Short mmCIF file of N, CA and C in Angstrom, two decimals:
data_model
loop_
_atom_site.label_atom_id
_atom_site.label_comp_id
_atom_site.label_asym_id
_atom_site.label_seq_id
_atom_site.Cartn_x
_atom_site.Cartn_y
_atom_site.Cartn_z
N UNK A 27 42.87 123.03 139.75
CA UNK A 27 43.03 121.60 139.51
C UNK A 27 44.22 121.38 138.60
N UNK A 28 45.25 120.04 138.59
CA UNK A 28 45.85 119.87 138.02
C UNK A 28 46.01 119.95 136.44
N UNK A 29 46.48 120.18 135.88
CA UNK A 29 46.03 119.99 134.33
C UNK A 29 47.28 118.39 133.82
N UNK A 30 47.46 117.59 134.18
CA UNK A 30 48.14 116.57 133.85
C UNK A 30 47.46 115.25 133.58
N UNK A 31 48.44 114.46 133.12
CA UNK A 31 48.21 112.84 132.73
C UNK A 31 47.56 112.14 134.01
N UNK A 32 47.05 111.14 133.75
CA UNK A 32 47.30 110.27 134.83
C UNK A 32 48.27 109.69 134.91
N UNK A 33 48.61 108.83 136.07
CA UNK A 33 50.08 108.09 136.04
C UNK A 33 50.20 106.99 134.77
N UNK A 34 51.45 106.65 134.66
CA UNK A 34 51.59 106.08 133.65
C UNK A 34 51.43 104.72 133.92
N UNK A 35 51.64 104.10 135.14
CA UNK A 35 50.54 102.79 135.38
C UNK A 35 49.40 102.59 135.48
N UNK A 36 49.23 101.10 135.33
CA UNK A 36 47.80 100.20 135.05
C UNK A 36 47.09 101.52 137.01
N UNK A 37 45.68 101.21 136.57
CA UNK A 37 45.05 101.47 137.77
C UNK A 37 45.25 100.48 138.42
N UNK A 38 44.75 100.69 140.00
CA UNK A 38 44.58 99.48 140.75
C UNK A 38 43.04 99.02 141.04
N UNK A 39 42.10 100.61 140.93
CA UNK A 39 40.61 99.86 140.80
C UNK A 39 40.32 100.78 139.56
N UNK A 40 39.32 99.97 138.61
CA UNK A 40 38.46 100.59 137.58
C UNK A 40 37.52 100.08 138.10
N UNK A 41 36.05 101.28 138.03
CA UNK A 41 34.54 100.61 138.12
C UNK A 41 33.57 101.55 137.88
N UNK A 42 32.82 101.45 137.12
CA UNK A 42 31.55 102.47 136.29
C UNK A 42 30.65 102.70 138.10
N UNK A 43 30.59 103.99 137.40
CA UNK A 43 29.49 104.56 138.52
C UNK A 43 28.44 103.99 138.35
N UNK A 44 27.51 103.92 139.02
CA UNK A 44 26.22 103.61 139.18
C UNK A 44 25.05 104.16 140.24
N UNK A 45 23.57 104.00 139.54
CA UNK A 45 22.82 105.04 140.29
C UNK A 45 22.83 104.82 141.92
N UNK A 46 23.20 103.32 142.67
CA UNK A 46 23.00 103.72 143.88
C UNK A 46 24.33 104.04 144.82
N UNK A 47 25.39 104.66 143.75
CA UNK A 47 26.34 105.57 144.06
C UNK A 47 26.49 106.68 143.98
N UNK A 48 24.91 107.71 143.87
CA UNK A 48 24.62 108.83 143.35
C UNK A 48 23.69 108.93 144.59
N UNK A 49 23.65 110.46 144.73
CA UNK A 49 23.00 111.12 145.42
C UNK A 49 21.51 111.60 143.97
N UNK A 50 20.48 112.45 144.54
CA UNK A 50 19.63 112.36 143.83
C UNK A 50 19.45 113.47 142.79
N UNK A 51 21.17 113.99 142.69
CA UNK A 51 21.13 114.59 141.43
C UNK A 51 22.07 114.13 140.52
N UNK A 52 22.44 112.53 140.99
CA UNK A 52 23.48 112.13 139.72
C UNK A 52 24.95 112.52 140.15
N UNK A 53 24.94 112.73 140.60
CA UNK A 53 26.74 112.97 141.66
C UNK A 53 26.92 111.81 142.48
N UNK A 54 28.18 111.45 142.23
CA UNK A 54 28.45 110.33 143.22
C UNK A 54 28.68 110.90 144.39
N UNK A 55 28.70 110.00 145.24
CA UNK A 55 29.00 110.60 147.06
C UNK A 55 30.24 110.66 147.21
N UNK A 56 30.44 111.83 147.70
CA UNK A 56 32.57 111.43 148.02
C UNK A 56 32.57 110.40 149.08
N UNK A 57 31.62 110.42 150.17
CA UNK A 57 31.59 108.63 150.80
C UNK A 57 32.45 107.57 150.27
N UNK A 58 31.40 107.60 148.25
CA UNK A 58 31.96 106.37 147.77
C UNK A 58 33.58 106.52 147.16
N UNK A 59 33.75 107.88 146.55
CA UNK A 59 34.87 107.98 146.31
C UNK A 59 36.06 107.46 147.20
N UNK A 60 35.86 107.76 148.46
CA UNK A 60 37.23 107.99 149.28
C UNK A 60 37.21 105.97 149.68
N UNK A 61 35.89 105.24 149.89
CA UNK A 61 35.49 104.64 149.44
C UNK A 61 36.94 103.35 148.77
N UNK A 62 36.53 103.80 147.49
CA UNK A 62 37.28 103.11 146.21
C UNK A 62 38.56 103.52 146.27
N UNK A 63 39.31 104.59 147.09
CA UNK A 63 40.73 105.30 147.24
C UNK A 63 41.18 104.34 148.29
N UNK A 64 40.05 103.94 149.56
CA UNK A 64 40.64 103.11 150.78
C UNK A 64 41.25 101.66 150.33
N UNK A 65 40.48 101.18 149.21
CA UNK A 65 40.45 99.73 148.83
C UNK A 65 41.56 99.73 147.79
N UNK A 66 41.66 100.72 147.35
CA UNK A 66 42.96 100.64 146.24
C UNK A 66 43.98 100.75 146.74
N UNK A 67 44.38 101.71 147.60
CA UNK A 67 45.64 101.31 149.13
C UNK A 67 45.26 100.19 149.65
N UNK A 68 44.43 99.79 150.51
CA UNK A 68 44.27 98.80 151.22
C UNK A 68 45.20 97.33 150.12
N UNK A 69 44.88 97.75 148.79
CA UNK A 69 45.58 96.56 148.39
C UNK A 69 46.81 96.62 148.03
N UNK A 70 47.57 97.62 147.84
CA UNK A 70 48.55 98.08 147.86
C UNK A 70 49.46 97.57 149.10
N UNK A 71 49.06 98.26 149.84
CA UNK A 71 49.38 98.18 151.55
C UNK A 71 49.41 96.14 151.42
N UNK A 72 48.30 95.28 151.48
CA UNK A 72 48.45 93.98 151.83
C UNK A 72 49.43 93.19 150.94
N UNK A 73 49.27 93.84 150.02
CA UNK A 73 50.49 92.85 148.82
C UNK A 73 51.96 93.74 149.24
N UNK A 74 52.08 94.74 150.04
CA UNK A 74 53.42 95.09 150.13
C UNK A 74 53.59 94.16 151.47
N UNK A 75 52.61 94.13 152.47
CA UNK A 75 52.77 93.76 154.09
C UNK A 75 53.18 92.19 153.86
N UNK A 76 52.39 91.87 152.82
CA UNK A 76 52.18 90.03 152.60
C UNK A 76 51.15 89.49 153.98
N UNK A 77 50.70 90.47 153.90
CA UNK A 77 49.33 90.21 155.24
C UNK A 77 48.34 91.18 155.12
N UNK A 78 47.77 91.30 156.45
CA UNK A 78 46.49 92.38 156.38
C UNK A 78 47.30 93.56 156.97
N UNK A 79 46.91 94.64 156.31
CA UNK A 79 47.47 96.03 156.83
C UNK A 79 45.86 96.89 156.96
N UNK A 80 46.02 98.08 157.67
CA UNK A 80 44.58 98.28 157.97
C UNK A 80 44.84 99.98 158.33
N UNK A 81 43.67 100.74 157.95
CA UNK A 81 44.06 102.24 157.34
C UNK A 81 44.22 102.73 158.76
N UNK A 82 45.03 104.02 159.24
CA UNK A 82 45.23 104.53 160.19
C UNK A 82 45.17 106.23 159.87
N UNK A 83 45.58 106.46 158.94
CA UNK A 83 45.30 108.22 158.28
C UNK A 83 44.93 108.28 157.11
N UNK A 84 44.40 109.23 156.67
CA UNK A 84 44.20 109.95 155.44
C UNK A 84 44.07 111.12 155.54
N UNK A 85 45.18 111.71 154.63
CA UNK A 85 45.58 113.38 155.09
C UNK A 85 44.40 113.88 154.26
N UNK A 86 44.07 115.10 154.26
CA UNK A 86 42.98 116.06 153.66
C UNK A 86 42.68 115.77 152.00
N UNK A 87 41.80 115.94 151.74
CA UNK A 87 41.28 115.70 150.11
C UNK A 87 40.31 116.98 149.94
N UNK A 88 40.53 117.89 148.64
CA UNK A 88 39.99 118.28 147.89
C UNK A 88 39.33 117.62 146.63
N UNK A 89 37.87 117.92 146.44
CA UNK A 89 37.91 117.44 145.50
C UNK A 89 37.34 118.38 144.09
N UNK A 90 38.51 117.75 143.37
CA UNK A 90 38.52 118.65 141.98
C UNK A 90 37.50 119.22 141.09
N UNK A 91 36.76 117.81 141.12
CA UNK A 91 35.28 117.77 139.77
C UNK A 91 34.71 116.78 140.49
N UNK A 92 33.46 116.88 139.91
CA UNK A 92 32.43 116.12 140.27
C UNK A 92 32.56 114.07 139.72
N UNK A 93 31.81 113.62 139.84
CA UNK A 93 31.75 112.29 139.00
C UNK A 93 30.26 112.22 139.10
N UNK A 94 29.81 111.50 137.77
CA UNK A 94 28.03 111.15 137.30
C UNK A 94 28.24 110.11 137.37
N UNK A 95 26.98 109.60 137.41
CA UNK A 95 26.19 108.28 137.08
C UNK A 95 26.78 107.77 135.65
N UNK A 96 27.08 106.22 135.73
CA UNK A 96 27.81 106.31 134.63
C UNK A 96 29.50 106.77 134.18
N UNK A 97 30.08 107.54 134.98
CA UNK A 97 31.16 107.65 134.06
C UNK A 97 32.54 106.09 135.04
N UNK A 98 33.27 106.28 134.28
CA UNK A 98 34.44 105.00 134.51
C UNK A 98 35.40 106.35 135.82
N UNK A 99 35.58 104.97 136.79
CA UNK A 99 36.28 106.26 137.58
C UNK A 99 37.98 105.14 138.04
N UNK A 100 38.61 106.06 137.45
CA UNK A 100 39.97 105.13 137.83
C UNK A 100 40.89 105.21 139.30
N UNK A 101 41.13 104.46 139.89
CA UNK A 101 41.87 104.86 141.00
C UNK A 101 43.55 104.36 141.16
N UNK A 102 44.35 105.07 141.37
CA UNK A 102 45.89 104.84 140.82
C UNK A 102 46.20 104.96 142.57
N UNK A 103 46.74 103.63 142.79
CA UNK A 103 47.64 103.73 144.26
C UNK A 103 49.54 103.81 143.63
N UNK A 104 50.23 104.06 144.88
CA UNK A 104 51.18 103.85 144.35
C UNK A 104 52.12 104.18 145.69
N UNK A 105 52.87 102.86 146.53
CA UNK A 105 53.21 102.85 147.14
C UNK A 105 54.87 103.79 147.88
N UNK A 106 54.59 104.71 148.66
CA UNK A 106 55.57 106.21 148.56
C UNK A 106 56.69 105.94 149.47
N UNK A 107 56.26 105.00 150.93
CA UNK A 107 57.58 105.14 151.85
C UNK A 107 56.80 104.02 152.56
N UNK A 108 57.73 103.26 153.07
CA UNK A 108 57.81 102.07 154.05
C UNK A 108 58.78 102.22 155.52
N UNK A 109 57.76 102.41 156.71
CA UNK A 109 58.72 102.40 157.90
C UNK A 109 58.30 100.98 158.41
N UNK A 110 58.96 100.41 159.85
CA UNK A 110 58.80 99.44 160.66
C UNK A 110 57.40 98.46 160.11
N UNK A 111 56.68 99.38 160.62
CA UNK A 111 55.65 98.92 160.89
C UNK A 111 54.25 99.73 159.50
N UNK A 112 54.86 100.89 159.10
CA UNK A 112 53.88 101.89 158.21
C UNK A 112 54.23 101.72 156.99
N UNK A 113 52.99 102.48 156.48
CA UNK A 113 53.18 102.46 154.71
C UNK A 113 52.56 103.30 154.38
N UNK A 114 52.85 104.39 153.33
CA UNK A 114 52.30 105.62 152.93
C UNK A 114 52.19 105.28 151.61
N UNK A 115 50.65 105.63 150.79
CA UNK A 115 50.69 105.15 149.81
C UNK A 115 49.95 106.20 148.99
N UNK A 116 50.16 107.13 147.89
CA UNK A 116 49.44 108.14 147.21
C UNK A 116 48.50 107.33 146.54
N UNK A 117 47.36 108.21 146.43
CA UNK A 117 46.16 107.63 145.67
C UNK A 117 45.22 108.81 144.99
N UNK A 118 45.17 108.34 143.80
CA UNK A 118 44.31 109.45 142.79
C UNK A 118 43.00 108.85 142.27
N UNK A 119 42.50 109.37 141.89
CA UNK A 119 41.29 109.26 141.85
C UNK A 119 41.13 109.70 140.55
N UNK A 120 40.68 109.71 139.10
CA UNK A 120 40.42 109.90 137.96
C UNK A 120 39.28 109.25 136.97
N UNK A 121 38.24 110.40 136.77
CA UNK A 121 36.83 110.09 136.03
C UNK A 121 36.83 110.14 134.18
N UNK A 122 36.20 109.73 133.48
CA UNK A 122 36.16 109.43 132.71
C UNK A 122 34.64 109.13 131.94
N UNK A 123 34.39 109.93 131.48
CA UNK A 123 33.11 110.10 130.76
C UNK A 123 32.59 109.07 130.28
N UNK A 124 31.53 108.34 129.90
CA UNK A 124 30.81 106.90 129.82
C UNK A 124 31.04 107.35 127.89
N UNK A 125 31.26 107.82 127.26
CA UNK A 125 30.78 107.91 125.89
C UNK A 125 32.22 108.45 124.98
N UNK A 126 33.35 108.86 126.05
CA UNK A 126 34.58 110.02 126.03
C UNK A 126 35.68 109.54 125.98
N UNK A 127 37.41 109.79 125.82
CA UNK A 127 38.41 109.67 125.96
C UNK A 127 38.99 110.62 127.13
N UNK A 128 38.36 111.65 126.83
CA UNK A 128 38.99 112.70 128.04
C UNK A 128 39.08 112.54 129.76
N UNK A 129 40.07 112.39 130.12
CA UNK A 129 39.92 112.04 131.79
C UNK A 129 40.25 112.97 132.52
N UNK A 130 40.23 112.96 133.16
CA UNK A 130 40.10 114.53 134.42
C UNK A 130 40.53 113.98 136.27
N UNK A 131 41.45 114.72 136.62
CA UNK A 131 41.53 114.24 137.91
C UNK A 131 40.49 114.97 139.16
N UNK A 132 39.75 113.89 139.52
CA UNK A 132 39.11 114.44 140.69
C UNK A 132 39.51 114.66 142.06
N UNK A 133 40.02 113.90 142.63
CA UNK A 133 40.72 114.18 143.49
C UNK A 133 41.92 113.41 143.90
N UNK A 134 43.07 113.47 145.01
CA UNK A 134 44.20 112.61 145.53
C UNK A 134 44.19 112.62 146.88
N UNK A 135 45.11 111.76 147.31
CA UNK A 135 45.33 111.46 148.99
C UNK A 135 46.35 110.22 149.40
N UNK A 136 46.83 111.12 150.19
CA UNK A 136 47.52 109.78 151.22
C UNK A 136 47.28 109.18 152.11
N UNK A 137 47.54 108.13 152.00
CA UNK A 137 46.99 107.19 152.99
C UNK A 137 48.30 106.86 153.59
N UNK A 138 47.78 106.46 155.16
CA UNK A 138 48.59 105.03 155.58
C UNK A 138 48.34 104.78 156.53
N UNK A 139 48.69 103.24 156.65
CA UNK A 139 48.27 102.15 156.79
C UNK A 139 49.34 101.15 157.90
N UNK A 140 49.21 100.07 158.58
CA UNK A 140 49.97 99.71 159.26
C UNK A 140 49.30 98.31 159.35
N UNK A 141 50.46 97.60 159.18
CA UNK A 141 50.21 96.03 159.14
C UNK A 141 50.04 95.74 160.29
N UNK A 142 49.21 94.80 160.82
CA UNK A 142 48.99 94.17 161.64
C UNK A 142 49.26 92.61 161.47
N UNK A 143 49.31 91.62 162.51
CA UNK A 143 49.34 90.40 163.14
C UNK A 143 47.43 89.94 163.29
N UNK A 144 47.82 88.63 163.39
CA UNK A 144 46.72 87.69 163.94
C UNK A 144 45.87 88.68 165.24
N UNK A 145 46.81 88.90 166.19
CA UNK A 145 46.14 89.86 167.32
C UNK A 145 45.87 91.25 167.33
N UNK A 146 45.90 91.88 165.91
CA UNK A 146 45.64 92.80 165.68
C UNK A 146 46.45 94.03 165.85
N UNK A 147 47.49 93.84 166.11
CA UNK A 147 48.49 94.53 166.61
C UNK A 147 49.68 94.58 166.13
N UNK A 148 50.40 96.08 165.26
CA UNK A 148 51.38 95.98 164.06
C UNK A 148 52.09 95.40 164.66
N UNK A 149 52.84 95.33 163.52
CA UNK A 149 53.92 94.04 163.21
C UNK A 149 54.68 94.43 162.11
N UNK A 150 55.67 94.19 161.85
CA UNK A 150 57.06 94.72 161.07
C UNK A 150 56.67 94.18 159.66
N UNK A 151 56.44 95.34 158.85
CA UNK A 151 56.38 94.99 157.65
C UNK A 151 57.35 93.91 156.51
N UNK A 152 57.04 92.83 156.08
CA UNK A 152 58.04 92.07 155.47
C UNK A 152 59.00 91.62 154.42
N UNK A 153 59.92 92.18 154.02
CA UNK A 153 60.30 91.88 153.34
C UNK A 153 61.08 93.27 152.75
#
C-alpha cells in the first residue's frame, strides 16, 4: 500500500460509515465503497460535461485496508484527460478513524465516463 498524503484538495464526498454499510462483522462492503468512488466522478464528470455524463469503465481496484463502522471515509476525484466525447477521472478513496487524525488510503480507480444528450447518446463534451 501506498505510504503517502492524500491529495492536497478539498474531497469531493465525505460521509461516516454506518451500520447498514457493514457487513456483519463491521466492514463496510466494497459494493458501498466503489459505490461513493462512482458518485464522486459522476460529479466530477457532470460539472466538467455541464450535463449528465454516465459511467462506462472502471479499470481494476485493489483494495488496501479495510473501513469500520463509523470511521469518516474521504473520496478525492480529480479530473485526468478529456476526449470528444470521454472523461477519465482518478478517484481515491481514504478512511479515517471516528476518534483519530491518522488517514490511510484504501483504495483508487479510474473511471470514465461519457456525456450523453437528452437521447441518451454521447455528445461532445463542452467547453
Amino acid at each position: 500500500m501506498p505510504d503517502r498524503d492524500p491529495p492536497a484538495f478539498e474531497p469531493t464526498i465525505r460521509v461516516t460509515t454506518m451500520p447498514a454499510d457493514a457487513n456483519a462483522y463491521g466492514d463496510i462492503f466494497g459494493g458501498w465503497l466503489i459505490g461513493q468512488m462512482d458518485m464522486a466522478a459522476g460529479l466530477v464528470a457532470a460539472r466538467r460535461a455541464k450535463g449528465r455524463a454516465v459511467t462506462v469503465a472502471m479499470d481494476a481496484m485493489q483494495f488496501h485496508a479495510p473501513v469500520f463502522v463509523g470511521d469518516e471515509v474521504s473520496v478525492y476525484a480529480a479530473l485526468t484527460k478529456v476526449g470528444r466525447s470521454s472523461m477519465k477521472i482518478d478517484v481515491e478513496a481514504w478512511r479515517r478513524g471516528r476518534h483519530g487524525e491518522e488517514r490511510e488510503l484504501v483504495t483508487q480507480a479510474n473511471f470514465t465516463f461519457v456525456a450523453v444528450g437528452d437521447d441518451r447518446k454521447p455528445r461532445p463534451v463542452e467547453g
